[in-house]
Amino acid sequence: MTDTDQHAAATDPALLDALREHVQGALPATIADLSALVRLPSVSWSAFDPANVRASAEAVADLARSTGVFAADDVRIVRSAFEGTSSDVAEEHADEQLGQPAVLAVRPARNGKPTVMLYAHHDVQPQGDDALWDTPPFEPTLRGDRLYGRGASDDKAGVMTHIASLRALHAQFGDDLDLGVVLFVEGEEEFGSRSFRTFLREQKEHLAADVIVVADSDNWSAEVPSITVSLRGNVTFKLTLTTLEHASHSGMFGGAAPDAMIPMMRLLASLHDDDGSVAVEGLTSYDGPVPERSDEELAADAALLPGVRPVGTGPVLSRMWFQPSITVTGMDVPSVANASNTLLPTVSARVSVRIAPGQSATDAYAAVERHLHAHVPFGARLEISEPDAGDGFLVDTAGWAVQDARTAMREGWGADAVEQGIGGSIPFVSDLAAEFPDAQILVTGVEDPDTRAHSPNESQHLGVLHRAIASETILLARLAAR
Ligand SMILES: [Zn+2]
Protein backbone atom coordinates (compact mmCIF):
# COMPACT_ATOMS: atom_id res chain seq x y z
CA MET A 1 0.00 0.00 0.00
CA THR A 2 1.13 3.51 -0.64
CA ASP A 3 1.13 6.05 2.14
CA THR A 4 -2.11 7.56 0.89
CA ASP A 5 -3.81 4.17 0.70
CA GLN A 6 -2.90 3.43 4.30
CA HIS A 7 -4.35 6.77 5.21
CA ALA A 8 -7.57 6.08 3.45
CA ALA A 9 -7.79 2.79 5.35
CA ALA A 10 -7.66 4.59 8.67
CA THR A 11 -10.60 6.78 7.82
CA ASP A 12 -12.64 3.98 6.32
CA PRO A 13 -16.21 4.82 7.43
CA ALA A 14 -16.83 1.28 8.69
CA LEU A 15 -13.73 1.47 10.89
CA LEU A 16 -14.73 4.91 12.16
CA ASP A 17 -18.17 3.60 13.07
CA ALA A 18 -16.69 0.59 14.85
CA LEU A 19 -14.29 2.77 16.85
CA ARG A 20 -17.06 5.21 17.77
CA GLU A 21 -19.21 2.30 18.91
CA HIS A 22 -16.45 0.88 21.13
CA VAL A 23 -16.02 4.32 22.73
CA GLN A 24 -19.73 4.92 23.21
CA GLY A 25 -20.42 1.43 24.57
CA ALA A 26 -17.63 1.76 27.12
CA LEU A 27 -18.62 5.25 28.26
CA PRO A 28 -20.47 4.21 31.45
CA ALA A 29 -17.42 2.14 32.52
CA THR A 30 -15.12 5.05 31.64
CA ILE A 31 -17.14 7.44 33.81
CA ALA A 32 -17.21 4.89 36.66
CA ASP A 33 -13.41 4.54 36.46
CA LEU A 34 -13.02 8.33 36.39
CA SER A 35 -15.23 8.61 39.48
CA ALA A 36 -13.12 6.02 41.31
CA LEU A 37 -9.99 8.05 40.54
CA VAL A 38 -11.63 11.26 41.80
CA ARG A 39 -12.33 9.54 45.16
CA LEU A 40 -8.54 9.30 45.72
CA PRO A 41 -7.35 12.69 47.06
CA SER A 42 -3.99 12.50 45.25
CA VAL A 43 -2.67 15.95 46.17
CA SER A 44 1.05 15.92 45.37
CA TRP A 45 2.09 18.91 47.52
CA SER A 46 4.60 18.02 50.21
CA ALA A 47 2.29 18.91 53.11
CA PHE A 48 -0.27 16.27 52.03
CA ASP A 49 -0.25 12.51 52.70
CA PRO A 50 1.81 10.81 49.95
CA ALA A 51 -0.09 7.55 50.57
CA ASN A 52 -2.97 9.01 48.53
CA VAL A 53 -0.71 9.66 45.54
CA ARG A 54 0.68 6.12 45.85
CA ALA A 55 -2.87 4.70 45.89
CA SER A 56 -3.76 6.73 42.84
CA ALA A 57 -0.61 5.51 41.01
CA GLU A 58 -1.62 1.92 41.82
CA ALA A 59 -5.12 2.59 40.48
CA VAL A 60 -3.74 4.06 37.25
CA ALA A 61 -1.37 1.11 36.83
CA ASP A 62 -4.38 -1.24 37.18
CA LEU A 63 -6.24 0.80 34.56
CA ALA A 64 -3.23 0.57 32.22
CA ARG A 65 -3.22 -3.24 32.62
CA SER A 66 -6.97 -3.31 31.99
CA THR A 67 -6.53 -1.88 28.48
CA GLY A 68 -5.10 -5.16 27.19
CA VAL A 69 -2.50 -3.16 25.26
CA PHE A 70 0.46 -3.76 27.61
CA ALA A 71 2.12 -6.94 28.87
CA ALA A 72 1.77 -7.14 32.69
CA ASP A 73 5.55 -6.68 33.18
CA ASP A 74 5.56 -3.59 31.00
CA VAL A 75 3.41 -1.54 33.39
CA ARG A 76 5.58 -0.02 36.13
CA ILE A 77 5.35 2.54 38.91
CA VAL A 78 8.47 4.71 38.86
CA ARG A 79 9.87 7.31 41.23
CA SER A 80 12.84 9.46 40.21
CA ALA A 81 15.09 11.73 42.22
CA PHE A 82 14.70 15.51 42.21
CA GLU A 83 17.02 17.26 39.85
CA GLY A 84 20.33 18.15 41.46
CA THR A 85 20.07 15.55 44.27
CA SER A 86 23.45 14.05 45.14
CA SER A 87 23.67 10.26 45.02
CA ASP A 88 25.23 9.88 48.49
CA VAL A 89 22.17 10.97 50.48
CA ALA A 90 21.89 9.03 53.74
CA GLU A 91 19.54 6.10 53.29
CA GLU A 92 16.95 7.29 55.82
CA HIS A 93 16.54 10.51 53.79
CA ALA A 94 16.63 8.88 50.36
CA ASP A 95 12.82 8.74 50.19
CA GLU A 96 12.52 12.52 50.71
CA GLN A 97 14.66 13.07 47.62
CA LEU A 98 12.32 11.14 45.34
CA GLY A 99 9.45 12.58 43.36
CA GLN A 100 5.89 11.26 43.53
CA PRO A 101 5.18 7.99 41.70
CA ALA A 102 4.54 8.05 37.95
CA VAL A 103 3.04 5.22 35.92
CA LEU A 104 4.95 4.08 32.86
CA ALA A 105 3.61 1.45 30.48
CA VAL A 106 5.26 0.47 27.22
CA ARG A 107 4.18 -1.54 24.19
CA PRO A 108 7.01 -1.74 21.62
CA ALA A 109 6.22 -0.88 18.00
CA ARG A 110 6.28 -3.65 15.40
CA ASN A 111 6.67 -3.81 11.61
CA GLY A 112 8.12 -0.31 11.28
CA LYS A 113 5.08 1.45 12.77
CA PRO A 114 5.49 4.70 14.72
CA THR A 115 5.41 5.01 18.50
CA VAL A 116 3.08 7.39 20.30
CA MET A 117 3.58 8.63 23.88
CA LEU A 118 0.40 9.49 25.79
CA TYR A 119 0.96 11.94 28.66
CA ALA A 120 -1.37 12.92 31.51
CA HIS A 121 -1.00 13.37 35.29
CA HIS A 122 -2.84 11.64 38.12
CA ASP A 123 -2.01 14.10 40.91
CA VAL A 124 -4.31 17.02 41.74
CA GLN A 125 -4.30 20.47 43.29
CA PRO A 126 -5.41 20.80 46.93
CA GLN A 127 -9.16 21.34 47.21
CA GLY A 128 -8.79 24.67 49.04
CA ASP A 129 -11.61 25.85 51.26
CA ASP A 130 -14.20 23.03 51.54
CA ALA A 131 -16.91 25.61 52.23
CA LEU A 132 -16.56 27.00 48.68
CA TRP A 133 -17.52 23.62 47.16
CA ASP A 134 -21.20 22.93 46.43
CA THR A 135 -20.53 19.17 46.83
CA PRO A 136 -17.61 17.47 48.63
CA PRO A 137 -14.43 17.81 46.48
CA PHE A 138 -13.49 14.12 46.57
CA GLU A 139 -17.05 12.80 46.20
CA PRO A 140 -17.62 12.61 42.42
CA THR A 141 -21.04 14.14 41.78
CA LEU A 142 -23.00 14.19 38.53
CA ARG A 143 -25.08 17.31 37.89
CA GLY A 144 -26.45 17.93 34.41
CA ASP A 145 -23.73 17.21 31.83
CA ARG A 146 -20.89 17.58 34.31
CA LEU A 147 -19.03 15.42 36.81
CA TYR A 148 -17.89 17.54 39.76
CA GLY A 149 -14.84 16.86 41.91
CA ARG A 150 -11.20 17.85 42.38
CA GLY A 151 -9.25 16.33 39.47
CA ALA A 152 -12.45 15.27 37.66
CA SER A 153 -11.05 17.22 34.73
CA ASP A 154 -7.44 18.23 35.54
CA ASP A 155 -6.20 15.73 34.82
CA LYS A 156 -7.93 12.50 35.73
CA ALA A 157 -10.19 12.95 32.69
CA GLY A 158 -6.96 13.23 30.67
CA VAL A 159 -5.83 9.90 32.20
CA MET A 160 -9.18 8.31 31.33
CA THR A 161 -9.05 9.69 27.77
CA HIS A 162 -5.86 7.71 27.20
CA ILE A 163 -7.14 4.59 29.00
CA ALA A 164 -10.49 4.55 27.18
CA SER A 165 -8.84 5.20 23.79
CA LEU A 166 -6.44 2.31 24.34
CA ARG A 167 -9.33 0.04 25.36
CA ALA A 168 -11.23 0.95 22.19
CA LEU A 169 -8.11 0.38 20.11
CA HIS A 170 -7.60 -3.03 21.72
CA ALA A 171 -11.25 -3.95 21.19
CA GLN A 172 -10.83 -3.18 17.49
CA PHE A 173 -7.36 -4.51 16.70
CA GLY A 174 -6.55 -6.95 19.53
CA ASP A 175 -3.01 -8.27 19.24
CA ASP A 176 -2.74 -7.11 15.64
CA LEU A 177 -1.90 -3.61 16.90
CA ASP A 178 1.58 -2.74 15.60
CA LEU A 179 1.59 0.86 16.83
CA GLY A 180 4.13 1.44 19.62
CA VAL A 181 2.49 2.93 22.72
CA VAL A 182 4.11 4.60 25.73
CA LEU A 183 1.70 5.63 28.48
CA PHE A 184 3.29 8.09 30.91
CA VAL A 185 1.08 9.34 33.76
CA GLU A 186 2.98 11.74 35.98
CA GLY A 187 2.41 12.03 39.75
CA GLU A 188 3.56 15.57 40.57
CA GLU A 189 2.62 17.93 37.74
CA GLU A 190 0.72 20.14 40.18
CA PHE A 191 3.80 20.38 42.41
CA GLY A 192 6.27 21.63 39.82
CA SER A 193 7.29 18.31 38.17
CA ARG A 194 10.39 18.33 40.36
CA SER A 195 11.70 14.93 39.23
CA PHE A 196 10.47 15.22 35.63
CA ARG A 197 13.83 15.86 33.98
CA THR A 198 15.57 13.06 35.89
CA PHE A 199 12.71 10.76 34.91
CA LEU A 200 13.06 11.71 31.22
CA ARG A 201 16.80 11.07 31.31
CA GLU A 202 16.58 7.78 33.24
CA GLN A 203 13.71 6.36 31.16
CA LYS A 204 14.76 7.84 27.84
CA GLU A 205 15.08 4.50 26.02
CA HIS A 206 11.51 3.55 27.03
CA LEU A 207 10.03 6.95 26.27
CA ALA A 208 11.33 7.51 22.73
CA ALA A 209 8.33 8.33 20.51
CA ASP A 210 7.53 9.84 17.12
CA VAL A 211 4.42 11.59 18.41
CA ILE A 212 3.63 12.82 21.93
CA VAL A 213 0.00 13.49 22.91
CA VAL A 214 -0.30 15.68 26.00
CA ALA A 215 -3.88 15.54 27.34
CA ASP A 216 -3.73 18.39 29.86
CA SER A 217 -5.03 21.49 28.11
CA ASP A 218 -8.18 23.26 27.10
CA ASN A 219 -10.81 23.29 24.36
CA TRP A 220 -12.31 26.28 22.62
CA SER A 221 -15.78 25.36 23.91
CA ALA A 222 -17.72 22.27 24.91
CA GLU A 223 -18.57 21.79 21.19
CA VAL A 224 -15.35 22.96 19.49
CA PRO A 225 -11.98 21.30 20.16
CA SER A 226 -8.59 23.00 20.28
CA ILE A 227 -5.08 22.00 19.38
CA THR A 228 -2.67 24.06 21.45
CA VAL A 229 0.01 25.16 19.02
CA SER A 230 1.99 27.62 21.11
CA LEU A 231 2.85 28.42 24.70
CA ARG A 232 4.57 31.54 25.96
CA GLY A 233 7.80 31.16 27.92
CA ASN A 234 8.54 33.14 31.04
CA VAL A 235 11.31 34.71 33.08
CA THR A 236 10.94 36.04 36.59
CA PHE A 237 13.59 37.85 38.61
CA LYS A 238 14.09 40.16 41.56
CA LEU A 239 15.08 43.72 40.75
CA THR A 240 16.71 45.80 43.50
CA LEU A 241 17.64 49.48 43.32
CA THR A 242 19.75 51.14 46.02
CA THR A 243 20.63 54.83 46.20
CA LEU A 244 21.64 55.61 49.80
CA GLU A 245 23.77 53.94 52.46
CA HIS A 246 21.03 54.50 55.00
CA ALA A 247 17.59 56.04 55.34
CA SER A 248 17.32 59.77 55.97
CA HIS A 249 14.61 62.21 57.01
CA SER A 250 12.65 63.20 53.90
CA GLY A 251 12.16 66.72 55.26
CA MET A 252 15.89 67.26 55.64
CA PHE A 253 17.18 65.77 52.35
CA GLY A 254 14.09 65.25 50.16
CA GLY A 255 14.32 67.18 46.89
CA ALA A 256 18.09 66.69 46.52
CA ALA A 257 19.02 63.20 47.75
CA PRO A 258 17.28 60.52 45.62
CA ASP A 259 15.33 57.87 47.50
CA ALA A 260 15.33 54.47 45.78
CA MET A 261 11.65 54.75 44.84
CA ILE A 262 12.16 57.57 42.32
CA PRO A 263 14.46 55.54 40.03
CA MET A 264 12.38 52.40 40.63
CA MET A 265 9.17 54.08 39.43
CA ARG A 266 10.91 55.54 36.40
CA LEU A 267 12.69 52.29 35.55
CA LEU A 268 9.50 50.21 35.81
CA ALA A 269 7.61 52.81 33.78
CA SER A 270 10.22 52.49 31.00
CA LEU A 271 9.16 48.86 30.44
CA HIS A 272 5.89 49.91 28.73
CA ASP A 273 4.87 52.39 26.04
CA ASP A 274 2.07 54.88 26.63
CA ASP A 275 -0.45 52.38 25.19
CA GLY A 276 0.68 49.72 27.64
CA SER A 277 2.55 47.54 25.14
CA VAL A 278 5.99 46.23 26.10
CA ALA A 279 8.79 48.67 25.23
CA VAL A 280 11.85 46.45 25.66
CA GLU A 281 14.05 46.30 22.58
CA GLY A 282 14.98 42.72 21.70
CA LEU A 283 11.81 41.05 22.97
CA THR A 284 10.19 39.55 19.89
CA SER A 285 6.57 38.81 18.94
CA TYR A 286 5.29 35.82 17.03
CA ASP A 287 3.31 36.49 13.87
CA GLY A 288 0.41 34.06 13.56
CA PRO A 289 -3.33 34.12 12.87
CA VAL A 290 -5.68 34.39 15.85
CA PRO A 291 -9.45 34.09 16.23
CA GLU A 292 -11.34 37.33 16.80
CA ARG A 293 -12.02 38.46 20.36
CA SER A 294 -13.47 41.89 21.06
CA ASP A 295 -12.39 44.35 23.75
CA GLU A 296 -15.84 43.82 25.32
CA GLU A 297 -15.32 40.04 25.57
CA LEU A 298 -11.88 40.61 27.08
CA ALA A 299 -13.36 43.08 29.57
CA ALA A 300 -15.95 40.50 30.61
CA ASP A 301 -13.52 37.52 30.76
CA ALA A 302 -10.83 39.37 32.72
CA ALA A 303 -13.26 41.36 34.90
CA LEU A 304 -12.11 44.86 33.87
CA LEU A 305 -13.88 47.57 35.81
CA PRO A 306 -16.19 49.85 33.79
CA GLY A 307 -14.12 52.53 32.05
CA VAL A 308 -10.82 50.62 32.33
CA ARG A 309 -9.22 50.19 28.89
CA PRO A 310 -7.22 47.14 27.69
CA VAL A 311 -3.46 47.60 27.19
CA GLY A 312 -1.33 46.77 24.16
CA THR A 313 -1.90 46.82 20.42
CA GLY A 314 -2.99 44.36 17.75
CA PRO A 315 -5.65 41.64 17.99
CA VAL A 316 -6.58 40.86 21.60
CA LEU A 317 -5.59 37.18 21.39
CA SER A 318 -2.30 38.03 19.69
CA ARG A 319 -1.45 40.18 22.73
CA MET A 320 -2.21 37.27 25.07
CA TRP A 321 -0.69 34.42 23.02
CA PHE A 322 1.99 35.82 20.73
CA GLN A 323 3.34 39.07 22.22
CA PRO A 324 5.52 39.52 25.30
CA SER A 325 4.07 40.97 28.47
CA ILE A 326 5.69 42.32 31.64
CA THR A 327 4.04 42.38 35.06
CA VAL A 328 5.37 43.63 38.38
CA THR A 329 4.02 40.99 40.76
CA GLY A 330 5.43 42.18 44.10
CA MET A 331 7.41 44.91 45.81
CA ASP A 332 9.39 45.13 49.03
CA VAL A 333 8.67 48.56 50.47
CA PRO A 334 7.35 49.64 53.87
CA SER A 335 3.61 49.06 54.20
CA VAL A 336 1.28 52.07 54.16
CA ALA A 337 0.59 51.55 57.87
CA ASN A 338 4.31 51.63 58.67
CA ALA A 339 5.25 54.44 56.29
CA SER A 340 7.28 57.21 57.93
CA ASN A 341 8.67 60.38 56.41
CA THR A 342 11.84 58.70 55.25
CA LEU A 343 13.90 58.52 52.05
CA LEU A 344 13.98 54.79 51.26
CA PRO A 345 17.57 53.67 50.61
CA THR A 346 16.58 50.47 48.78
CA VAL A 347 13.51 49.05 47.00
CA SER A 348 12.99 45.61 45.43
CA ALA A 349 10.43 44.37 42.92
CA ARG A 350 9.56 40.95 41.51
CA VAL A 351 9.20 41.16 37.74
CA SER A 352 7.51 38.52 35.60
CA VAL A 353 8.07 38.52 31.84
CA ARG A 354 5.97 36.38 29.49
CA ILE A 355 7.96 35.59 26.36
CA ALA A 356 6.55 35.21 22.86
CA PRO A 357 6.65 31.64 21.50
CA GLY A 358 9.69 31.24 19.28
CA GLN A 359 12.06 33.33 21.41
CA SER A 360 14.35 31.53 23.86
CA ALA A 361 14.06 32.44 27.53
CA THR A 362 17.81 33.09 27.63
CA ASP A 363 17.64 35.63 24.79
CA ALA A 364 14.59 37.31 26.31
CA TYR A 365 16.22 37.58 29.73
CA ALA A 366 19.36 39.10 28.17
CA ALA A 367 17.21 41.71 26.36
CA VAL A 368 15.44 42.68 29.59
CA GLU A 369 18.76 42.92 31.48
CA ARG A 370 20.17 45.19 28.75
CA HIS A 371 17.09 47.39 28.92
CA LEU A 372 17.25 47.74 32.72
CA HIS A 373 20.96 48.62 32.73
CA ALA A 374 20.44 51.15 29.93
CA HIS A 375 17.46 52.86 31.61
CA VAL A 376 18.33 53.02 35.31
CA PRO A 377 18.20 56.71 36.26
CA PHE A 378 20.29 58.83 38.67
CA GLY A 379 23.14 56.32 38.79
CA ALA A 380 21.17 54.10 41.19
CA ARG A 381 22.81 50.77 41.99
CA LEU A 382 21.00 48.01 40.09
CA GLU A 383 20.96 44.39 41.12
CA ILE A 384 19.13 41.58 39.31
CA SER A 385 18.88 38.29 41.20
CA GLU A 386 16.92 35.05 41.58
CA PRO A 387 16.25 34.58 37.85
CA ASP A 388 13.98 31.68 36.90
CA ALA A 389 13.34 30.93 33.24
CA GLY A 390 11.26 28.51 31.18
CA ASP A 391 11.14 28.28 27.39
CA GLY A 392 7.96 28.65 25.40
CA PHE A 393 6.82 26.21 22.79
CA LEU A 394 5.80 26.37 19.16
CA VAL A 395 4.35 23.42 17.25
CA ASP A 396 5.30 22.82 13.64
CA THR A 397 1.72 22.78 12.36
CA ALA A 398 2.84 21.41 9.00
CA GLY A 399 3.88 18.09 10.59
CA TRP A 400 1.94 14.93 9.68
CA ALA A 401 0.91 14.34 13.28
CA VAL A 402 -0.87 17.72 13.46
CA GLN A 403 -2.63 16.92 10.17
CA ASP A 404 -3.76 13.56 11.56
CA ALA A 405 -4.92 15.26 14.77
CA ARG A 406 -6.95 17.85 12.80
CA THR A 407 -8.70 15.08 10.86
CA ALA A 408 -9.27 12.96 13.97
CA MET A 409 -10.76 15.90 15.86
CA ARG A 410 -13.13 16.69 12.98
CA GLU A 411 -14.21 13.03 12.97
CA GLY A 412 -14.42 12.73 16.74
CA TRP A 413 -16.06 16.08 17.53
CA GLY A 414 -17.90 16.87 14.33
CA ALA A 415 -16.24 20.30 14.36
CA ASP A 416 -12.96 21.77 13.12
CA ALA A 417 -10.32 22.34 15.79
CA VAL A 418 -9.26 25.86 16.69
CA GLU A 419 -5.48 26.15 16.69
CA GLN A 420 -4.89 28.15 19.81
CA GLY A 421 -2.03 29.62 21.74
CA ILE A 422 -1.79 29.67 25.51
CA GLY A 423 -0.51 32.77 27.23
CA GLY A 424 0.85 30.79 30.16
CA SER A 425 3.54 28.15 30.22
CA ILE A 426 3.45 24.37 30.65
CA PRO A 427 7.12 23.91 31.63
CA PHE A 428 7.13 20.15 31.15
CA VAL A 429 6.14 20.57 27.50
CA SER A 430 9.36 22.47 26.79
CA ASP A 431 11.27 19.83 28.81
CA LEU A 432 9.75 17.14 26.56
CA ALA A 433 10.61 19.14 23.46
CA ALA A 434 14.20 19.59 24.68
CA GLU A 435 14.68 15.88 25.48
CA PHE A 436 12.91 14.63 22.32
CA PRO A 437 13.61 17.28 19.67
CA ASP A 438 12.43 15.05 16.81
CA ALA A 439 9.07 14.11 18.34
CA GLN A 440 5.92 15.89 17.17
CA ILE A 441 4.09 17.15 20.24
CA LEU A 442 0.29 17.48 20.22
CA VAL A 443 -1.13 19.41 23.16
CA THR A 444 -4.80 18.46 23.51
CA GLY A 445 -7.11 18.31 26.48
CA VAL A 446 -10.45 17.64 28.09
CA GLU A 447 -11.13 21.02 29.68
CA ASP A 448 -13.62 23.60 28.44
CA PRO A 449 -14.23 27.21 29.51
CA ASP A 450 -16.46 26.12 32.44
CA THR A 451 -14.08 23.52 33.91
CA ARG A 452 -12.64 25.66 36.75
CA ALA A 453 -9.47 23.60 37.06
CA HIS A 454 -7.59 24.38 40.31
CA SER A 455 -10.69 26.16 41.69
CA PRO A 456 -13.62 25.07 43.85
CA ASN A 457 -16.36 23.20 41.94
CA GLU A 458 -14.00 21.85 39.27
CA SER A 459 -15.93 19.68 36.83
CA GLN A 460 -15.64 17.66 33.64
CA HIS A 461 -18.17 18.05 30.82
CA LEU A 462 -19.02 14.44 29.95
CA GLY A 463 -19.86 15.27 26.32
CA VAL A 464 -16.38 16.75 25.97
CA LEU A 465 -14.89 13.64 27.55
CA HIS A 466 -16.79 11.44 25.07
CA ARG A 467 -15.66 13.52 22.08
CA ALA A 468 -12.06 13.72 23.32
CA ILE A 469 -11.91 9.92 23.66
CA ALA A 470 -13.49 9.42 20.22
CA SER A 471 -11.01 11.75 18.54
CA GLU A 472 -7.99 10.29 20.36
CA THR A 473 -9.08 6.77 19.42
CA ILE A 474 -9.40 7.82 15.78
CA LEU A 475 -6.02 9.58 15.97
CA LEU A 476 -4.35 6.42 17.31
CA ALA A 477 -5.99 4.36 14.56
CA ARG A 478 -4.64 6.81 11.98
CA LEU A 479 -1.15 6.66 13.49
CA ALA A 480 -1.39 2.86 13.53
CA ALA A 481 -2.15 2.95 9.80
CA ARG A 482 0.97 5.00 8.97
ZN1 LIG B 1 -3.08 19.58 34.63
CSV table of N, CA, C and O and ligand atoms in Angstrom, one decimal, residues 119 121 123 153-155 189-190 215-217 426 428 447 453-454, ligand 1:
chain,number,residue,atom,x,y,z
A,119,TYR,N,0.6,11.3,27.4
A,119,TYR,CA,1.0,11.9,28.7
A,119,TYR,C,-0.3,12.5,29.4
A,119,TYR,O,-1.2,13.1,28.7
A,121,HIS,N,-1.5,13.5,33.9
A,121,HIS,CA,-1.0,13.4,35.3
A,121,HIS,C,-2.1,13.0,36.2
A,121,HIS,O,-3.3,13.4,36.0
A,123,ASP,N,-1.9,13.3,39.7
A,123,ASP,CA,-2.0,14.1,40.9
A,123,ASP,C,-2.9,15.3,40.7
A,123,ASP,O,-3.3,15.7,39.6
A,153,SER,N,-11.5,16.8,36.0
A,153,SER,CA,-11.1,17.2,34.7
A,153,SER,C,-9.5,17.2,34.7
A,153,SER,O,-8.9,16.5,33.9
A,154,ASP,N,-8.9,18.0,35.5
A,154,ASP,CA,-7.4,18.2,35.5
A,154,ASP,C,-6.8,17.3,36.5
A,154,ASP,O,-6.7,17.7,37.7
A,155,ASP,N,-6.3,16.2,36.2
A,155,ASP,CA,-6.2,15.7,34.8
A,155,ASP,C,-6.6,14.3,34.8
A,155,ASP,O,-6.1,13.5,34.0
A,189,GLU,N,2.7,16.8,38.6
A,189,GLU,CA,2.6,17.9,37.7
A,189,GLU,C,2.2,19.2,38.5
A,189,GLU,O,2.7,20.3,38.2
A,190,GLU,N,1.3,19.0,39.4
A,190,GLU,CA,0.7,20.1,40.2
A,190,GLU,C,1.7,20.6,41.3
A,190,GLU,O,1.4,21.6,42.0
A,215,ALA,N,-2.5,15.3,27.1
A,215,ALA,CA,-3.9,15.5,27.3
A,215,ALA,C,-4.0,16.3,28.7
A,215,ALA,O,-4.3,15.7,29.7
A,216,ASP,N,-3.7,17.6,28.6
A,216,ASP,CA,-3.7,18.4,29.9
A,216,ASP,C,-4.0,19.8,29.6
A,216,ASP,O,-3.6,20.7,30.3
A,217,SER,N,-4.8,20.1,28.5
A,217,SER,CA,-5.0,21.5,28.1
A,217,SER,C,-6.5,21.7,27.9
A,217,SER,O,-7.4,20.9,28.4
A,426,ILE,N,3.5,25.7,30.1
A,426,ILE,CA,3.5,24.4,30.6
A,426,ILE,C,4.9,23.9,30.6
A,426,ILE,O,5.4,23.4,29.6
A,428,PHE,N,6.7,21.5,31.5
A,428,PHE,CA,7.1,20.1,31.2
A,428,PHE,C,7.0,19.9,29.6
A,428,PHE,O,7.7,19.1,29.1
A,447,GLU,N,-10.5,19.9,29.0
A,447,GLU,CA,-11.1,21.0,29.7
A,447,GLU,C,-12.0,21.8,28.7
A,447,GLU,O,-11.8,21.7,27.5
A,453,ALA,N,-10.6,24.4,36.5
A,453,ALA,CA,-9.5,23.6,37.1
A,453,ALA,C,-8.8,24.4,38.2
A,453,ALA,O,-8.7,25.6,38.1
A,454,HIS,N,-8.3,23.8,39.2
A,454,HIS,CA,-7.6,24.4,40.3
A,454,HIS,C,-8.5,25.2,41.2
A,454,HIS,O,-8.1,25.6,42.3
B,1,ZN,ZN,-3.1,19.6,34.6
